[in-house]
Amino acid sequence: MKTLVEHAKEGELTRPMEEVAQTEQIDPQVLVERIALGSIIIMRRGQRSVGIGRGLSTKVNVNIGTSSQKIDVEEEVKKAQIAESYGADTITDLSMGGNLPEIRRKILANTTLPLTMVPIYQTAAEIGLETMDEAHLLHTMREQAREGVSSFVLHCTSRDTLHTLKRSRRIMGVVSKGGSLSIAYMLLHHAENPFLENFSDILKLLRRYDIVLSLGNTMRSGCIHDPRDRAQRAEMRQNTELAKRAHEEGVQVIIEGMGGHIRADRIPKYIKSYKRSSDFPLFVAGPLPTDIAVGYDHIAGCVGAALASGAGADYLCYITPAEHLGLPDAGQVKEGLIAFKIAAHIGDSMKYGLPEGDKKLARKRANLDWEGQFRYALDGEKARKMAPREGPCTMCGDYCAIRMMKNLPDILEKG
Ligand code: SF4
């Protein structure tokens, strides 16, 4: 069976492509060409198709999942459902505690969004880093692929890049969990990266199930004082080469990069430099432009993600208020998602021009039409709880600027 990339390379427009072209209001032929070139991918699950990449709206991913210290499957299912109902584009299950296949199956059964997995999480949690081997990793990937996941994140850091990292003067070292698990495995087993060692077989598996490969960002900075160093540049070069290889084999691919913590003025610069060197869709975690917003990292992340999206990032991984502090609860998942939906929306207004929705909301606001405003708001339900049913709100009360200015012509006429 042909993969989506192979269909596109032959100029064939398939149903997922038609759906994405319609949702995104993009010429179907342009979409086919961009999939063929690798600058757009479509993440699919069942009837749902989510396009990510050049010329498309910025997408938002929500991470959920248990940890070894907090296992509440129903809460994870609730988080997944909240993510879906508040407009997440994709979900990633990062569970490492409890019965992992059962958690994944419950998430799959209760949502329709494309689901991403990081296979080393399950393998390390079930087998243990010391006893697991490459065969265990491949077994996990086959199991997850058969169950219908849409994408895998693989951290492919080579031993060469690890040597480069040793010379780096970072405060935070490596802060990617998937990346640190891969590195720990390599060091414990005196081995090369297991995903690199088995890359051909992995591509065959991804090709067979037409699963998107997301190349992980192990080397991202963990604080704004950690600069983009040689290790980051080496990882990015390597991921771009791996992406080319995957795409040649008919596998859709995303590159994760420019995420983590980056000082604000450098975010657009870094994103633009990536976009000049590679056209594969860019997936960005955060980035956080400050380290001091603990407890409010979803707000700091929203600022960084808006800058990143506006400069060309295609896909954002959200951050919740619990970032750096604990596993988020369902309410915090919602807060983080809304913050990143705002970032994506602002980014799109920078990339593609002012959105119609903002104009429609402004018109309703100018008429003090509260219900009308809620229709176009990202979270109308929350806004409704704070607003009056009609007339001015309690902010200015009798001195409502909007009402005064509306009445002004009458006042002038009477005067
Ligand atoms: S009272 Fe003030 S804040 Fe409220 S709608 Fe009027 S101008 Fe806006």
Short mmCIF file of C-alpha atoms and ligand atoms in Angstrom, two decimals:
data_model
loop_
_atom_site.label_atom_id
_atom_site.label_comp_id
_atom_site.label_asym_id
_atom_site.label_seq_id
_atom_site.Cartn_x
_atom_site.Cartn_y
_atom_site.Cartn_z
CA MET A 1 0.00 0.00 0.00
CA LYS A 2 1.27 3.48 -0.86
CA THR A 3 1.91 6.04 1.84
CA LEU A 4 0.59 9.58 1.73
CA VAL A 5 4.01 10.85 0.61
CA GLU A 6 4.11 8.30 -2.20
CA HIS A 7 0.62 9.29 -3.37
CA ALA A 8 1.68 12.94 -3.33
CA LYS A 9 4.91 12.22 -5.21
CA GLU A 10 2.74 10.71 -7.96
CA GLY A 11 0.48 13.75 -7.92
CA GLU A 12 -2.50 11.85 -6.49
CA LEU A 13 -5.01 13.69 -4.33
CA THR A 14 -6.29 11.38 -1.60
CA ARG A 15 -9.24 11.90 0.76
CA PRO A 16 -7.17 13.13 3.74
CA MET A 17 -5.52 15.65 1.42
CA GLU A 18 -8.92 16.86 0.14
CA GLU A 19 -10.12 17.24 3.73
CA VAL A 20 -7.07 19.24 4.78
CA ALA A 21 -7.24 21.41 1.64
CA GLN A 22 -10.85 22.23 2.48
CA THR A 23 -10.27 22.91 6.19
CA GLU A 24 -7.22 25.06 5.51
CA GLN A 25 -8.64 26.75 2.40
CA ILE A 26 -5.55 25.90 0.38
CA ASP A 27 -5.38 24.85 -3.27
CA PRO A 28 -5.39 21.01 -3.27
CA GLN A 29 -2.66 20.86 -5.92
CA VAL A 30 -0.40 23.10 -3.83
CA LEU A 31 -1.05 20.81 -0.87
CA VAL A 32 -0.12 17.71 -2.88
CA GLU A 33 3.10 19.39 -4.07
CA ARG A 34 4.07 20.40 -0.54
CA ILE A 35 3.43 16.90 0.84
CA ALA A 36 5.55 15.52 -2.01
CA LEU A 37 8.35 17.94 -1.03
CA GLY A 38 7.95 17.27 2.71
CA SER A 39 6.96 20.78 3.79
CA ILE A 40 3.47 19.61 4.82
CA ILE A 41 2.46 16.44 6.63
CA ILE A 42 -0.96 15.10 7.50
CA MET A 43 -1.44 13.44 10.85
CA ARG A 44 -4.34 11.06 10.68
CA ARG A 45 -6.48 8.96 12.92
CA GLY A 46 -9.69 7.37 11.67
CA GLN A 47 -11.66 10.00 9.82
CA ARG A 48 -9.63 12.88 11.25
CA SER A 49 -6.86 14.51 9.21
CA VAL A 50 -4.72 17.32 10.62
CA GLY A 51 -2.41 19.15 8.24
CA ILE A 52 0.82 20.64 9.61
CA GLY A 53 3.33 22.74 7.72
CA ARG A 54 3.96 25.49 5.23
CA GLY A 55 1.00 27.74 4.53
CA LEU A 56 -1.30 26.00 7.05
CA SER A 57 -2.62 27.29 10.37
CA THR A 58 -0.35 26.69 13.36
CA LYS A 59 -1.32 23.56 15.26
CA VAL A 60 -1.20 22.85 19.00
CA ASN A 61 -0.31 19.57 20.70
CA VAL A 62 -1.35 18.67 24.24
CA ASN A 63 0.80 16.33 26.32
CA ILE A 64 -1.01 14.16 28.83
CA GLY A 65 -0.12 10.96 30.66
CA THR A 66 0.59 9.43 34.04
CA SER A 67 3.92 9.53 35.83
CA SER A 68 5.56 6.96 38.06
CA GLN A 69 4.29 8.98 41.04
CA LYS A 70 0.78 9.85 39.93
CA ILE A 71 -1.43 7.31 38.23
CA ASP A 72 -5.07 8.21 37.68
CA VAL A 73 -6.30 6.79 34.42
CA GLU A 74 -9.70 8.49 34.57
CA GLU A 75 -8.00 11.86 35.07
CA GLU A 76 -5.84 11.24 31.99
CA VAL A 77 -8.91 10.35 29.93
CA LYS A 78 -10.56 13.54 31.21
CA LYS A 79 -7.50 15.57 30.18
CA ALA A 80 -7.64 14.02 26.70
CA GLN A 81 -11.33 14.86 26.40
CA ILE A 82 -10.75 18.43 27.59
CA ALA A 83 -7.95 18.76 25.04
CA GLU A 84 -10.30 17.64 22.30
CA SER A 85 -13.24 19.80 23.38
CA TYR A 86 -11.11 22.98 23.65
CA GLY A 87 -9.56 22.62 20.23
CA ALA A 88 -6.24 20.79 20.56
CA ASP A 89 -5.08 19.44 17.21
CA THR A 90 -3.18 16.42 18.53
CA ILE A 91 -2.52 14.62 21.82
CA THR A 92 0.69 12.99 23.01
CA ASP A 93 0.47 10.28 25.66
CA LEU A 94 3.57 10.51 27.83
CA SER A 95 2.42 7.96 30.41
CA MET A 96 5.12 6.21 32.39
CA GLY A 97 3.11 4.92 35.33
CA GLY A 98 0.49 2.15 35.55
CA ASN A 99 -0.72 -0.16 32.81
CA LEU A 100 0.51 1.80 29.80
CA PRO A 101 -1.25 -0.12 27.00
CA GLU A 102 -4.53 0.12 28.92
CA ILE A 103 -4.12 3.89 29.40
CA ARG A 104 -3.37 4.33 25.71
CA ARG A 105 -6.35 2.21 24.67
CA LYS A 106 -8.65 4.22 26.93
CA ILE A 107 -7.38 7.48 25.45
CA LEU A 108 -7.87 6.08 21.95
CA ALA A 109 -11.37 4.91 22.83
CA ASN A 110 -12.45 8.25 24.30
CA THR A 111 -11.02 10.70 21.76
CA THR A 112 -10.70 11.13 18.01
CA LEU A 113 -7.56 13.28 17.85
CA PRO A 114 -4.34 11.94 16.31
CA LEU A 115 -2.24 10.36 19.07
CA THR A 116 1.54 10.56 19.36
CA MET A 117 3.66 8.21 21.47
CA VAL A 118 7.28 8.27 22.62
CA PRO A 119 8.05 4.52 22.50
CA ILE A 120 11.09 4.65 24.77
CA TYR A 121 8.82 5.77 27.64
CA GLN A 122 6.82 2.54 27.64
CA THR A 123 9.87 0.37 27.04
CA ALA A 124 11.85 1.97 29.86
CA ALA A 125 8.87 1.88 32.26
CA GLU A 126 8.00 -1.75 31.55
CA ILE A 127 11.41 -3.36 31.08
CA GLY A 128 13.79 -0.94 32.78
CA LEU A 129 16.64 0.99 31.17
CA GLU A 130 19.25 -1.50 32.37
CA THR A 131 17.57 -4.63 31.04
CA MET A 132 15.88 -3.34 27.92
CA ASP A 133 17.46 -3.73 24.50
CA GLU A 134 16.82 -2.66 20.93
CA ALA A 135 14.46 -5.60 20.33
CA HIS A 136 12.27 -4.41 23.23
CA LEU A 137 12.10 -0.93 21.70
CA LEU A 138 11.10 -2.28 18.31
CA HIS A 139 8.52 -4.54 19.96
CA THR A 140 6.93 -1.53 21.71
CA MET A 141 6.86 0.40 18.44
CA ARG A 142 5.17 -2.48 16.62
CA GLU A 143 2.58 -2.82 19.42
CA GLN A 144 1.79 0.91 19.39
CA ALA A 145 1.71 1.04 15.58
CA ARG A 146 -0.78 -1.83 15.40
CA GLU A 147 -3.08 -0.01 17.83
CA GLY A 148 -3.39 2.94 15.50
CA VAL A 149 -1.17 5.68 16.90
CA SER A 150 -0.51 8.49 14.44
CA SER A 151 3.04 9.54 15.22
CA PHE A 152 6.20 8.49 17.07
CA VAL A 153 8.74 10.77 18.72
CA LEU A 154 12.25 9.34 18.50
CA HIS A 155 15.27 10.99 20.08
CA CYS A 156 18.11 10.08 17.75
CA THR A 157 21.05 11.81 19.46
CA SER A 158 24.28 10.22 18.24
CA ARG A 159 27.35 9.47 20.36
CA ASP A 160 29.18 12.15 18.38
CA THR A 161 26.67 14.76 19.54
CA LEU A 162 27.06 13.51 23.11
CA HIS A 163 30.81 14.17 22.87
CA THR A 164 30.02 17.67 21.63
CA LEU A 165 27.68 18.15 24.58
CA LYS A 166 30.50 17.35 27.03
CA ARG A 167 32.30 20.51 25.90
CA SER A 168 29.21 22.67 26.37
CA ARG A 169 28.98 25.00 29.36
CA ARG A 170 25.28 24.58 30.02
CA ILE A 171 23.65 25.29 33.35
CA MET A 172 20.83 22.83 32.76
CA GLY A 173 22.41 20.06 30.68
CA VAL A 174 19.81 17.90 28.92
CA VAL A 175 16.17 18.57 29.89
CA SER A 176 14.32 16.43 27.36
CA LYS A 177 12.91 13.34 29.11
CA GLY A 178 12.87 11.20 25.96
CA GLY A 179 16.32 12.48 25.11
CA SER A 180 17.74 11.74 28.54
CA LEU A 181 16.24 8.23 28.49
CA SER A 182 17.91 7.57 25.14
CA ILE A 183 21.23 8.95 26.40
CA ALA A 184 21.01 6.95 29.64
CA TYR A 185 20.39 3.80 27.60
CA MET A 186 23.40 4.54 25.37
CA LEU A 187 25.69 5.15 28.33
CA LEU A 188 24.46 2.15 30.34
CA HIS A 189 24.86 -0.19 27.39
CA HIS A 190 27.95 1.46 25.85
CA ALA A 191 25.93 1.60 22.68
CA GLU A 192 25.16 3.93 19.80
CA ASN A 193 21.68 5.45 19.75
CA PRO A 194 19.22 2.54 19.35
CA PHE A 195 17.02 4.46 16.91
CA LEU A 196 19.96 5.29 14.68
CA GLU A 197 21.16 1.69 14.80
CA ASN A 198 17.74 0.46 13.66
CA PHE A 199 16.71 3.38 11.49
CA SER A 200 16.09 1.30 8.34
CA ASP A 201 13.82 -1.16 10.15
CA ILE A 202 12.04 1.68 11.90
CA LEU A 203 11.37 3.39 8.57
CA LYS A 204 9.93 0.14 7.21
CA LEU A 205 7.55 -0.01 10.19
CA LEU A 206 6.55 3.65 9.86
CA ARG A 207 6.05 3.19 6.15
CA ARG A 208 3.88 0.11 6.64
CA TYR A 209 1.49 1.91 8.99
CA ASP A 210 2.04 5.35 7.43
CA ILE A 211 2.98 6.80 10.81
CA VAL A 212 4.54 10.27 11.09
CA LEU A 213 8.11 10.38 12.39
CA SER A 214 8.78 13.24 14.80
CA LEU A 215 12.51 13.71 15.35
CA GLY A 216 12.96 14.70 19.00
CA ASN A 217 14.78 17.75 20.32
CA THR A 218 17.08 16.25 22.97
CA MET A 219 19.51 19.18 22.94
CA ARG A 220 17.08 22.03 23.56
CA SER A 221 18.13 24.61 26.15
CA GLY A 222 16.83 24.22 29.70
CA CYS A 223 17.20 27.89 30.68
CA ILE A 224 17.54 31.18 28.84
CA HIS A 225 21.20 31.51 29.85
CA ASP A 226 22.02 28.27 28.01
CA PRO A 227 22.75 29.42 24.46
CA ARG A 228 22.23 27.55 21.22
CA ASP A 229 25.44 25.54 21.33
CA ARG A 230 27.30 23.18 19.05
CA ALA A 231 25.37 20.19 20.39
CA GLN A 232 22.07 21.80 19.34
CA ARG A 233 23.38 22.65 15.91
CA ALA A 234 24.77 19.12 15.47
CA GLU A 235 21.43 17.59 16.46
CA MET A 236 19.57 19.84 14.04
CA ARG A 237 21.90 18.95 11.17
CA GLN A 238 21.54 15.26 11.95
CA ASN A 239 17.76 15.43 12.27
CA THR A 240 17.53 17.20 8.93
CA GLU A 241 19.55 14.42 7.29
CA LEU A 242 17.38 11.75 8.95
CA ALA A 243 14.26 13.61 7.85
CA LYS A 244 15.47 13.60 4.22
CA ARG A 245 16.12 9.88 4.43
CA ALA A 246 12.70 9.19 5.94
CA HIS A 247 10.95 11.32 3.35
CA GLU A 248 12.77 9.57 0.52
CA GLU A 249 11.46 6.28 1.92
CA GLY A 250 7.90 7.61 1.79
CA VAL A 251 7.59 8.47 5.49
CA GLN A 252 6.12 11.78 6.65
CA VAL A 253 8.40 13.61 9.02
CA ILE A 254 8.45 16.54 11.46
CA ILE A 255 11.54 18.05 13.07
CA GLU A 256 11.40 19.14 16.69
CA GLY A 257 13.70 22.02 17.44
CA MET A 258 14.15 25.55 18.77
CA GLY A 259 12.13 24.54 21.82
CA GLY A 260 12.86 24.75 25.54
CA HIS A 261 14.06 28.04 26.97
CA ILE A 262 15.25 30.78 24.60
CA ARG A 263 15.67 34.50 25.23
CA ALA A 264 12.87 36.37 23.51
CA ASP A 265 14.92 38.36 21.00
CA ARG A 266 16.48 35.17 19.63
CA ILE A 267 13.31 33.15 19.11
CA PRO A 268 12.34 34.63 15.69
CA LYS A 269 15.98 34.60 14.58
CA TYR A 270 16.43 30.89 15.36
CA ILE A 271 13.11 29.88 13.81
CA LYS A 272 13.87 31.83 10.63
CA SER A 273 17.33 30.31 10.40
CA TYR A 274 15.78 26.82 10.62
CA LYS A 275 13.24 27.71 7.95
CA ARG A 276 15.99 28.92 5.63
CA SER A 277 17.86 25.62 5.98
CA SER A 278 14.99 23.11 6.04
CA ASP A 279 11.42 22.95 4.83
CA PHE A 280 10.27 20.06 7.04
CA PRO A 281 7.50 21.14 9.44
CA LEU A 282 8.95 22.53 12.65
CA PHE A 283 7.53 21.39 15.99
CA VAL A 284 8.45 23.67 18.89
CA ALA A 285 8.11 22.87 22.60
CA GLY A 286 7.28 26.23 24.16
CA PRO A 287 9.66 28.03 23.92
CA LEU A 288 9.87 29.78 27.26
CA PRO A 289 11.44 33.25 27.00
CA THR A 290 12.00 33.51 30.79
CA ASP A 291 12.80 31.16 33.66
CA ILE A 292 11.11 33.11 36.45
CA ALA A 293 7.45 32.55 35.53
CA VAL A 294 7.16 29.38 37.62
CA GLY A 295 3.47 28.69 38.21
CA TYR A 296 2.66 30.84 35.17
CA ASP A 297 4.79 29.11 32.58
CA HIS A 298 1.79 28.71 30.28
CA ILE A 299 1.71 32.53 30.01
CA ALA A 300 5.47 32.84 29.44
CA GLY A 301 5.20 29.96 26.97
CA CYS A 302 2.36 31.70 25.15
CA VAL A 303 4.60 34.74 24.57
CA GLY A 304 7.47 32.58 23.28
CA ALA A 305 5.18 30.40 21.19
CA ALA A 306 3.49 33.43 19.58
CA LEU A 307 6.93 34.74 18.56
CA ALA A 308 7.92 31.29 17.29
CA SER A 309 4.71 30.76 15.37
CA GLY A 310 4.84 34.26 13.90
CA ALA A 311 8.39 33.56 12.68
CA GLY A 312 7.34 30.34 10.97
CA ALA A 313 7.00 27.49 13.51
CA ASP A 314 4.28 25.12 12.29
CA TYR A 315 3.33 23.14 15.36
CA LEU A 316 3.43 24.09 19.05
CA CYS A 317 3.67 21.85 22.09
CA TYR A 318 1.72 23.47 24.89
CA ILE A 319 2.92 24.21 28.42
CA THR A 320 0.69 24.21 31.49
CA PRO A 321 0.87 26.28 34.72
CA ALA A 322 2.27 23.12 36.38
CA GLU A 323 5.38 23.07 34.12
CA HIS A 324 8.53 22.40 36.20
CA LEU A 325 6.32 21.77 39.25
CA GLY A 326 4.24 18.64 38.79
CA LEU A 327 1.88 16.63 36.64
CA PRO A 328 -0.88 18.99 35.47
CA ASP A 329 -4.49 18.33 36.42
CA ALA A 330 -7.35 18.59 33.93
CA GLY A 331 -7.96 22.28 34.72
CA GLN A 332 -4.30 23.11 34.14
CA VAL A 333 -4.38 21.21 30.84
CA LYS A 334 -7.22 23.48 29.75
CA GLU A 335 -5.36 26.64 30.86
CA GLY A 336 -2.22 25.57 28.99
CA LEU A 337 -4.13 24.67 25.86
CA ILE A 338 -6.03 27.98 25.73
CA ALA A 339 -2.74 29.88 26.23
CA PHE A 340 -1.20 28.05 23.28
CA LYS A 341 -4.31 28.42 21.11
CA ILE A 342 -3.87 32.16 21.69
CA ALA A 343 -0.20 31.87 20.71
CA ALA A 344 -1.04 29.97 17.53
CA HIS A 345 -3.73 32.50 16.65
CA ILE A 346 -1.39 35.46 17.16
CA GLY A 347 1.34 33.66 15.21
CA ASP A 348 -1.06 33.06 12.32
CA SER A 349 -2.05 36.73 12.32
CA MET A 350 1.67 37.55 11.91
CA LYS A 351 2.16 34.92 9.20
CA TYR A 352 -1.04 35.29 7.21
CA GLY A 353 -2.66 38.62 8.14
CA LEU A 354 -5.43 39.66 10.48
CA PRO A 355 -8.05 36.97 11.11
CA GLU A 356 -11.74 37.58 10.35
CA GLY A 357 -12.77 36.21 13.75
CA ASP A 358 -11.10 39.12 15.52
CA LYS A 359 -12.97 41.61 13.34
CA LYS A 360 -16.28 39.86 13.98
CA LEU A 361 -15.68 39.88 17.73
CA ALA A 362 -14.69 43.56 17.66
CA ARG A 363 -17.96 44.42 15.88
CA LYS A 364 -19.94 42.62 18.57
CA ARG A 365 -17.90 44.38 21.26
CA ALA A 366 -18.57 47.76 19.68
CA ASN A 367 -22.30 46.98 20.04
CA LEU A 368 -21.99 45.72 23.62
CA ASP A 369 -23.31 42.41 22.24
CA TRP A 370 -22.01 40.01 24.86
CA GLU A 371 -23.37 36.75 23.44
CA GLY A 372 -22.02 37.75 20.05
CA GLN A 373 -18.54 38.22 21.55
CA PHE A 374 -18.63 34.81 23.22
CA ARG A 375 -19.39 33.17 19.87
CA TYR A 376 -16.00 34.26 18.51
CA ALA A 377 -14.02 33.99 21.76
CA LEU A 378 -11.59 31.11 22.29
CA ASP A 379 -13.27 30.28 25.58
CA GLY A 380 -16.71 31.90 25.44
CA GLU A 381 -17.89 29.76 28.33
CA LYS A 382 -15.36 31.32 30.73
CA ALA A 383 -16.03 34.84 29.42
CA ARG A 384 -19.78 34.40 29.86
CA LYS A 385 -19.32 33.74 33.61
CA MET A 386 -17.62 37.12 34.03
CA ALA A 387 -19.77 39.37 31.86
CA PRO A 388 -23.16 41.05 32.26
CA ARG A 389 -26.13 39.91 30.16
CA GLU A 390 -26.45 43.33 28.54
CA GLY A 391 -25.26 46.92 28.70
CA PRO A 392 -21.93 48.11 30.09
CA CYS A 393 -19.93 45.89 32.42
CA THR A 394 -18.85 46.74 35.94
CA MET A 395 -15.45 47.99 34.78
CA CYS A 396 -16.64 51.51 33.96
CA GLY A 397 -20.35 51.17 34.72
CA ASP A 398 -22.18 54.43 33.94
CA TYR A 399 -19.05 55.79 32.32
CA CYS A 400 -18.79 53.03 29.71
CA ALA A 401 -16.68 54.50 26.91
CA ILE A 402 -18.39 52.40 24.24
CA ARG A 403 -21.88 53.51 25.26
CA MET A 404 -20.86 57.14 25.71
CA MET A 405 -19.31 57.28 22.26
CA LYS A 406 -22.36 55.59 20.75
CA ASN A 407 -24.62 58.23 22.26
CA LEU A 408 -22.31 61.05 21.29
CA PRO A 409 -24.02 62.00 17.98
CA ASP A 410 -27.35 62.34 19.89
CA ILE A 411 -25.66 64.43 22.56
CA LEU A 412 -24.05 66.63 19.93
CA GLU A 413 -27.35 67.02 18.06
CA LYS A 414 -29.21 67.91 21.27
CA GLY A 415 -26.44 70.30 22.28
S1 SF4 B 1 -17.91 49.37 30.86
FE1 SF4 B 1 -15.80 49.79 30.17
S2 SF4 B 1 -14.86 47.77 29.99
FE2 SF4 B 1 -17.08 47.43 30.14
S3 SF4 B 1 -17.78 47.35 28.04
FE3 SF4 B 1 -17.97 49.52 28.64
S4 SF4 B 1 -16.00 50.41 28.01
FE4 SF4 B 1 -15.71 48.21 27.98
#
